[in-house]
Short mmCIF file of C-alpha atoms in Angstrom, two decimals:
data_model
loop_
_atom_site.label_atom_id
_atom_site.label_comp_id
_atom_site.label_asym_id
_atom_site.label_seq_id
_atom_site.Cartn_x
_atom_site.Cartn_y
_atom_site.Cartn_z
CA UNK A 148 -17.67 -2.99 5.98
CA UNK A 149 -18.95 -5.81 3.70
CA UNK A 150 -20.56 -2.62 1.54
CA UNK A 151 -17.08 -0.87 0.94
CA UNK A 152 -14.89 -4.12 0.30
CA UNK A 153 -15.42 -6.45 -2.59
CA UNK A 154 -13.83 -9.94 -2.60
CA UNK A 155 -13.79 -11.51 -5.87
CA UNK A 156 -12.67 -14.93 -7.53
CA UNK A 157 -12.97 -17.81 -9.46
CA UNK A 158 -12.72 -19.97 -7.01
CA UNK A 159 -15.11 -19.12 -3.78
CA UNK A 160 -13.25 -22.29 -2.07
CA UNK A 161 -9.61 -21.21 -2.55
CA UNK A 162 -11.48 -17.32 -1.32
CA UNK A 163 -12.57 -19.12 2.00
CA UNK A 164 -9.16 -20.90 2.74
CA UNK A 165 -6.86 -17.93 1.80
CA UNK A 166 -9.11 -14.65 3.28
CA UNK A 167 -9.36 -15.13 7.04
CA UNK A 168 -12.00 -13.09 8.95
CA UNK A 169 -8.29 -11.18 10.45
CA UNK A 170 -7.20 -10.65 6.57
CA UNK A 171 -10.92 -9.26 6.05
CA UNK A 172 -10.13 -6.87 8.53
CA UNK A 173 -6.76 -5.96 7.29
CA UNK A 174 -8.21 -5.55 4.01
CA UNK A 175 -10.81 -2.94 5.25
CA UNK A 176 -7.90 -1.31 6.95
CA UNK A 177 -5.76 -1.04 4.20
CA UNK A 178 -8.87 0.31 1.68
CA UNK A 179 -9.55 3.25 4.43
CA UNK A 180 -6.12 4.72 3.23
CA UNK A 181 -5.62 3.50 -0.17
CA UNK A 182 -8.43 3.34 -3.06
CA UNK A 183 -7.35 0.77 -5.83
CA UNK A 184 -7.72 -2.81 -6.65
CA UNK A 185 -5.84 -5.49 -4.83
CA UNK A 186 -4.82 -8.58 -6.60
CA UNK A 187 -4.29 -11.68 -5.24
CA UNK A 188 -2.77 -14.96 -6.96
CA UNK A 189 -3.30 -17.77 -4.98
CA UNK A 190 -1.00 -20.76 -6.27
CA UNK A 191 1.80 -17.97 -7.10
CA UNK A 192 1.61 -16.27 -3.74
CA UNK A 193 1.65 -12.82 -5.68
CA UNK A 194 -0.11 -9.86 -4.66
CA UNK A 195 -0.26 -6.94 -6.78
CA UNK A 196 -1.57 -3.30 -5.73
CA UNK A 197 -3.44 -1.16 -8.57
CA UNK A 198 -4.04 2.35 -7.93
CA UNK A 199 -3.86 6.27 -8.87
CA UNK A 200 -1.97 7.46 -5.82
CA UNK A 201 1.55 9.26 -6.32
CA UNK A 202 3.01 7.15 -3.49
CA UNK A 203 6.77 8.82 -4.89
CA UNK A 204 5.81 12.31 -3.86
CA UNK A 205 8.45 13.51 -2.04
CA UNK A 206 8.36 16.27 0.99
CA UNK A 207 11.51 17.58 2.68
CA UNK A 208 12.83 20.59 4.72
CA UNK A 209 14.46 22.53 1.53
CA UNK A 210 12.85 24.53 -1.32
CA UNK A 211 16.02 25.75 -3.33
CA UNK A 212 18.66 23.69 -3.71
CA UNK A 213 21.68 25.39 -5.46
CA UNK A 214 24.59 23.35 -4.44
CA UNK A 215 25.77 20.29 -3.27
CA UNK A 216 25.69 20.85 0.45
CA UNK A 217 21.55 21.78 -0.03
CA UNK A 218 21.56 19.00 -2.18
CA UNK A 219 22.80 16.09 0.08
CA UNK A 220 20.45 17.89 3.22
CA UNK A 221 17.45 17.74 0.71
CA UNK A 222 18.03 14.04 0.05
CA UNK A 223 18.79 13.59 4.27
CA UNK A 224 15.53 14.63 4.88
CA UNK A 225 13.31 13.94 2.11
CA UNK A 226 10.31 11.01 3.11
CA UNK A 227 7.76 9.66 1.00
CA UNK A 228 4.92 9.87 3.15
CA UNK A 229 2.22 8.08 1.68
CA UNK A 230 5.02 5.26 -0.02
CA UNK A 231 6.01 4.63 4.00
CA UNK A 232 2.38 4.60 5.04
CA UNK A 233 1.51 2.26 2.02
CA UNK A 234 4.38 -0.09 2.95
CA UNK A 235 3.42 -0.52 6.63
CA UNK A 236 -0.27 -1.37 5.55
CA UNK A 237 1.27 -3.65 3.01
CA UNK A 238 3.49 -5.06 5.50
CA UNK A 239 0.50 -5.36 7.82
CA UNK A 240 -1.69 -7.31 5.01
CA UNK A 241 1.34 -10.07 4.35
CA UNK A 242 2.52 -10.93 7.74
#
């Protein structure tokens, strides 16, 4: 694990109070499903994601849509797969 996830800082204090052994392990969680850069301001409490995935790609049960009744059951069952699992890993990393 310690060879796929790279903790960096400019403070290796503030790194030890703030990233818990559990929020190691969340970390390596989160970075088997997402690859990016995860940053982390301490005295804002920010933490920003950087990465290349299209978490807005949409998939849904329609292909045409060619009025408004196709319409609204395109936008009824459209999900964002990879936006939902990114927010429940993201949710997972801030509780």
């Amino acid at each position: 694990m310690n060879r796929n996830l790279k903790i960096f800082g400019r403070s290796q204090h503030e790194l030890a109070k703030s990233i818990s052994p559990s929020m190691t392990l969340k970390l390596h969680d989160f970075f088997q499903h997402f690859k990016g850069d995860l940053i982390y301001h301490h005295q804002e409490q920010i933490l920003c994601y950087v990465g290349e995935q299209n978490l807005l790609q949409t998939t849904s049960k329609r292909d045409q849509i060619n009025d408004i009744p196709a319409l609204r059951g395109h936008l009824r069952t459209m999900t964002m797969p990879q936006y939902q699992r990114f927010q429940e890993l993201m949710l997972n990393l801030i509780r």
